[in-house]
């Protein structure tokens, strides 16, 4: 048990430190690529004036700030000090400081009293926790009876649903062109480049939990009235944008890069972007996709 707890703490510390130095870039990219998903989550949560809202794993505070714009009093927690500092700056710049609070805290051991919040939300966080069930139980504990939960996790579309079928066909097309060498897909493109440069990527890192069925996880914590939908987008990016989304958003690439000297990181960035520029000149596409399974539930 002691070893498991120790390993979990090490995972959290390592994951937090990998975000600290990328907080400004993370804010810029999240605001651009995740705003649609965040907006849909708040619609499903039915956020109202005066709601007290918890944003679990707030990152740079996108969900908390959008909730505050709707009149909620939002509290965002994250284990990265760099992310919290950036979230506070973003909220201040948006004149939302009086409706937002950002705290460095462990999602698996929340420092809030029982039944504190009306709404809890979490954007792309559960898969990055060593013990997601502990975090979900903490969310349940701190929600008021009848409180609303909305979480999103990265997921492929289900071809059995109309929106998912179209996306699945598009994904299959991208993969075919990828095998033919004419499309390059995130995050595998940068991962392959870094491996060829001799870097080790921790794809089995405990921070990338194999979560299983998220609905079952929520039910096991006591949540009810579960519903889900899938939302995705596809982007064809410039070489610099393609580097940015992979180097910042992909935990495996980010962890490998942040372990290097700044000089080494800049050299890899320069050469990868040059490689992608050559590919783009040949007519290849650099493709970044987002896919979110959004689940709603009540306490």
Coordinates of C-alpha atoms in Angstrom, one line a residue:
X1 CA 0.0 0.0 0.0
X2 CA 2.8 2.4 0.9
X3 CA 4.5 1.7 -2.4
X4 CA 1.3 2.3 -4.3
X5 CA 0.7 5.6 -2.5
X6 CA 4.3 6.7 -3.1
X7 CA 4.1 5.8 -6.8
X8 CA 0.9 7.8 -7.1
X9 CA 2.5 10.8 -5.5
X10 CA 5.5 10.6 -7.8
X11 CA 3.2 10.4 -10.9
X12 CA 1.4 13.5 -9.7
X13 CA 4.6 15.5 -9.1
X14 CA 6.1 14.5 -12.4
X15 CA 2.9 15.3 -14.3
X16 CA 2.5 18.7 -12.6
X17 CA 6.1 19.7 -13.3
X18 CA 5.7 18.8 -17.0
X19 CA 2.9 21.4 -17.2
X20 CA 4.6 24.2 -15.2
X21 CA 6.8 25.4 -17.9
X22 CA 4.2 25.3 -20.7
X23 CA 1.3 27.0 -18.9
X24 CA 1.2 30.1 -21.2
X25 CA 1.2 28.0 -24.4
X26 CA -1.3 25.6 -22.8
X27 CA -3.7 28.5 -22.1
X28 CA -3.5 29.8 -25.7
X29 CA -4.0 26.4 -27.2
X30 CA -6.8 25.3 -24.8
X31 CA -8.7 28.6 -25.4
X32 CA -8.6 27.9 -29.1
X33 CA -9.1 24.2 -29.4
X34 CA -11.2 23.4 -26.4
X35 CA -13.6 26.3 -26.2
X36 CA -16.4 24.5 -28.1
X37 CA -16.2 21.4 -25.9
X38 CA -16.1 23.6 -22.7
X39 CA -19.1 25.6 -23.9
X40 CA -21.1 22.4 -24.6
X41 CA -20.2 21.1 -21.1
X42 CA -21.6 24.2 -19.4
X43 CA -24.8 24.0 -21.5
X44 CA -25.3 20.4 -20.3
X45 CA -24.5 21.4 -16.7
X46 CA -27.2 24.1 -16.8
X47 CA -24.9 26.6 -15.1
X48 CA -27.0 29.4 -13.5
X49 CA -26.4 32.7 -11.8
X50 CA -25.1 32.1 -8.3
X51 CA -24.1 28.4 -8.8
X52 CA -21.0 27.4 -6.9
X53 CA -19.0 25.4 -9.4
X54 CA -15.9 23.2 -9.0
X55 CA -13.6 22.8 -12.0
X56 CA -11.5 19.6 -11.3
X57 CA -8.1 19.8 -13.0
X58 CA -8.8 23.3 -14.2
X59 CA -5.5 23.7 -16.1
X60 CA -5.3 27.3 -17.1
X61 CA -9.0 27.9 -16.0
X62 CA -11.0 27.9 -19.3
X63 CA -14.1 26.1 -17.8
X64 CA -14.0 28.1 -14.6
X65 CA -13.8 31.4 -16.5
X66 CA -16.5 30.5 -18.9
X67 CA -18.7 29.5 -16.0
X68 CA -18.0 32.8 -14.2
X69 CA -19.1 34.6 -17.4
X70 CA -22.4 32.9 -16.9
X71 CA -22.7 34.1 -13.4
X72 CA -21.3 31.2 -11.4
X73 CA -18.9 31.4 -8.6
X74 CA -16.2 29.1 -9.8
X75 CA -13.3 27.3 -8.0
X76 CA -10.7 25.7 -10.1
X77 CA -8.2 23.2 -8.6
X78 CA -5.0 21.8 -10.3
X79 CA -1.9 20.1 -9.1
X80 CA 0.4 22.3 -11.2
X81 CA 1.5 25.6 -9.6
X82 CA 2.3 26.9 -13.1
X83 CA -1.2 26.2 -14.3
X84 CA -2.8 27.9 -11.3
X85 CA -0.6 31.0 -11.7
X86 CA -1.6 31.2 -15.4
X87 CA -5.3 30.6 -14.6
X88 CA -5.2 33.5 -12.1
X89 CA -3.6 35.8 -14.6
X90 CA -6.1 34.8 -17.3
X91 CA -9.1 35.5 -15.0
X92 CA -7.6 38.8 -13.9
X93 CA -7.1 39.9 -17.5
X94 CA -10.7 39.0 -18.2
X95 CA -12.0 40.9 -15.2
X96 CA -13.3 37.7 -13.6
X97 CA -11.2 37.6 -10.5
X98 CA -14.2 38.3 -8.2
X99 CA -16.0 35.2 -9.5
X100 CA -13.1 32.8 -9.7
X101 CA -10.7 31.2 -7.3
X102 CA -7.8 28.9 -8.2
X103 CA -6.2 26.6 -5.8
X104 CA -3.3 24.1 -6.0
X105 CA -4.9 20.8 -4.8
X106 CA -4.9 17.1 -5.3
X107 CA -8.0 16.0 -7.2
X108 CA -8.0 12.7 -5.4
X109 CA -8.2 14.4 -1.9
X110 CA -10.2 17.6 -2.1
X111 CA -9.9 20.1 0.8
X112 CA -13.6 21.0 0.7
X113 CA -16.4 20.2 3.1
X114 CA -19.2 17.8 2.1
X115 CA -21.9 19.1 -0.2
X116 CA -20.1 22.4 -1.1
X117 CA -20.9 22.7 -4.8
X118 CA -23.9 22.9 -7.0
X119 CA -22.0 21.8 -10.2
X120 CA -18.8 20.0 -10.9
X121 CA -17.0 19.9 -14.2
X122 CA -13.8 18.3 -15.5
X123 CA -12.3 18.7 -19.0
X124 CA -9.9 16.0 -20.2
X125 CA -8.6 15.2 -16.7
X126 CA -9.8 11.7 -15.5
X127 CA -7.5 9.8 -17.8
X128 CA -4.5 11.6 -16.3
X129 CA -5.1 10.6 -12.7
X130 CA -3.5 7.6 -11.1
X131 CA -6.7 6.8 -9.2
X132 CA -9.7 8.3 -11.1
X133 CA -12.2 6.5 -8.9
X134 CA -10.9 8.4 -5.8
X135 CA -11.3 11.7 -7.6
X136 CA -14.9 10.8 -8.7
X137 CA -15.7 9.8 -5.2
X138 CA -14.4 13.2 -3.9
X139 CA -16.5 15.0 -6.5
X140 CA -19.6 13.1 -5.3
X141 CA -18.8 13.9 -1.7
X142 CA -18.4 17.6 -2.3
X143 CA -21.5 18.0 -4.5
X144 CA -24.9 18.9 -3.0
X145 CA -27.8 16.4 -3.3
X146 CA -29.2 16.9 -6.8
X147 CA -25.9 18.5 -7.9
X148 CA -24.9 18.2 -11.5
X149 CA -21.7 16.6 -12.9
X150 CA -20.3 17.0 -16.4
X151 CA -17.0 15.4 -17.4
X152 CA -15.3 14.9 -20.7
X153 CA -12.6 12.4 -21.6
X154 CA -10.7 12.0 -24.8
X155 CA -12.4 9.3 -26.9
X156 CA -12.9 8.0 -30.4
X157 CA -16.4 8.4 -31.9
X158 CA -18.9 5.6 -31.9
X159 CA -19.8 4.6 -35.5
X160 CA -23.2 3.5 -34.2
X161 CA -24.3 7.1 -33.7
X162 CA -24.9 9.6 -36.6
X163 CA -22.3 12.2 -35.7
X164 CA -19.9 9.4 -34.7
X165 CA -20.3 7.5 -38.0
X166 CA -19.3 10.5 -40.1
X167 CA -16.3 11.2 -37.9
X168 CA -15.3 7.5 -38.0
X169 CA -15.3 7.5 -41.8
X170 CA -13.1 10.7 -41.8
X171 CA -10.7 9.1 -39.3
X172 CA -10.4 6.0 -41.4
X173 CA -9.6 8.2 -44.4
X174 CA -6.9 10.0 -42.5
X175 CA -5.3 6.8 -41.4
X176 CA -5.3 5.4 -44.9
X177 CA -3.6 8.5 -46.2
X178 CA -1.2 8.3 -43.3
X179 CA -0.1 4.8 -44.3
X180 CA 0.4 6.2 -47.8
X181 CA 2.6 8.9 -46.3
X182 CA 0.5 11.9 -47.4
X183 CA -1.1 12.8 -44.0
X184 CA 0.7 13.1 -40.7
X185 CA -1.3 12.6 -37.6
X186 CA -1.1 14.0 -34.1
X187 CA 0.3 12.8 -31.7
X188 CA 2.0 9.9 -33.4
X189 CA 4.0 12.1 -35.8
X190 CA 6.0 13.9 -33.0
X191 CA 6.3 10.8 -30.9
X192 CA 7.9 8.9 -33.8
X193 CA 10.2 11.8 -34.5
X194 CA 11.3 12.0 -30.8
X195 CA 11.9 8.2 -30.7
X196 CA 14.1 8.5 -33.8
X197 CA 16.1 11.1 -31.9
X198 CA 16.7 8.6 -29.1
X199 CA 14.2 9.9 -26.6
X200 CA 12.2 7.5 -24.4
X201 CA 8.5 8.1 -24.2
X202 CA 6.5 6.8 -21.2
X203 CA 3.4 5.6 -23.0
X204 CA 2.5 3.3 -20.1
X205 CA 2.9 6.0 -17.6
X206 CA 0.4 5.7 -14.7
X207 CA -0.8 9.2 -15.3
X208 CA -2.4 8.0 -18.5
X209 CA -4.9 5.7 -16.8
X210 CA -6.6 3.0 -18.8
X211 CA -9.9 4.3 -17.5
X212 CA -12.3 1.7 -18.9
X213 CA -16.0 2.6 -19.1
X214 CA -16.4 6.1 -17.6
X215 CA -20.1 5.6 -17.1
X216 CA -19.4 2.6 -14.9
X217 CA -16.9 4.6 -12.9
X218 CA -19.4 7.3 -12.2
X219 CA -22.1 4.8 -11.3
X220 CA -19.7 3.1 -8.9
X221 CA -19.2 6.4 -7.0
X222 CA -23.0 6.8 -6.7
X223 CA -23.9 9.1 -9.6
X224 CA -27.2 8.5 -11.4
X225 CA -29.1 9.8 -14.5
X226 CA -26.1 9.3 -16.7
X227 CA -26.2 10.5 -20.3
X228 CA -23.4 10.8 -22.9
X229 CA -22.6 12.4 -26.2
X230 CA -19.5 12.7 -28.4
X231 CA -18.1 15.9 -29.9
X232 CA -15.1 16.1 -32.2
X233 CA -13.3 18.4 -34.5
X234 CA -10.6 18.1 -37.2
X235 CA -7.9 20.6 -38.0
X236 CA -5.3 20.9 -40.8
X237 CA -2.4 22.8 -39.3
X238 CA 0.7 24.7 -40.2
X239 CA 4.0 23.2 -39.2
X240 CA 4.5 25.5 -36.2
X241 CA 0.9 24.8 -35.0
X242 CA 1.4 21.1 -35.5
X243 CA 4.5 21.2 -33.2
X244 CA 2.7 23.3 -30.6
X245 CA -0.4 21.1 -30.2
X246 CA 1.7 17.9 -29.9
X247 CA 4.5 19.3 -27.7
X248 CA 2.0 20.9 -25.3
X249 CA -1.1 18.7 -25.3
X250 CA 0.5 15.2 -25.6
X251 CA 1.7 14.1 -22.2
X252 CA 4.2 11.6 -23.6
X253 CA 5.9 14.1 -25.8
X254 CA 5.7 16.9 -23.3
X255 CA 7.2 14.8 -20.5
X256 CA 10.1 13.7 -22.8
X257 CA 10.8 17.3 -24.0
X258 CA 10.6 18.9 -20.5
X259 CA 13.3 16.6 -19.3
X260 CA 15.8 18.1 -21.8
X261 CA 17.8 21.3 -21.7
X262 CA 16.2 24.3 -23.4
X263 CA 18.9 24.3 -26.1
X264 CA 18.1 20.6 -26.9
X265 CA 14.3 21.4 -27.0
X266 CA 14.8 24.3 -29.3
X267 CA 17.0 22.2 -31.7
X268 CA 14.3 19.4 -31.9
X269 CA 11.6 22.0 -32.4
X270 CA 13.5 23.7 -35.2
X271 CA 14.3 20.4 -37.0
X272 CA 10.8 19.0 -36.6
X273 CA 9.2 22.1 -38.0
X274 CA 11.6 22.1 -40.9
X275 CA 10.6 18.5 -41.6
X276 CA 6.9 19.4 -41.5
X277 CA 7.5 22.4 -43.8
X278 CA 9.1 20.0 -46.3
X279 CA 6.1 17.7 -46.0
X280 CA 3.6 20.6 -46.5
X281 CA 5.4 21.8 -49.6
X282 CA 4.9 18.3 -51.0
X283 CA 1.2 18.7 -50.4
X284 CA 0.9 16.6 -47.3
X285 CA -1.6 17.5 -44.6
X286 CA -0.7 17.9 -40.9
X287 CA -3.8 16.7 -39.0
X288 CA -4.8 17.3 -35.4
X289 CA -8.1 15.9 -34.1
X290 CA -10.0 16.4 -30.9
X291 CA -12.6 13.9 -29.7
X292 CA -14.5 14.2 -26.4
X293 CA -16.9 11.8 -24.8
X294 CA -19.1 14.2 -22.6
X295 CA -20.9 12.5 -19.7
X296 CA -23.6 14.2 -17.6
X297 CA -24.8 12.8 -14.3
X298 CA -26.5 13.9 -11.0
X299 CA -25.8 13.2 -7.4

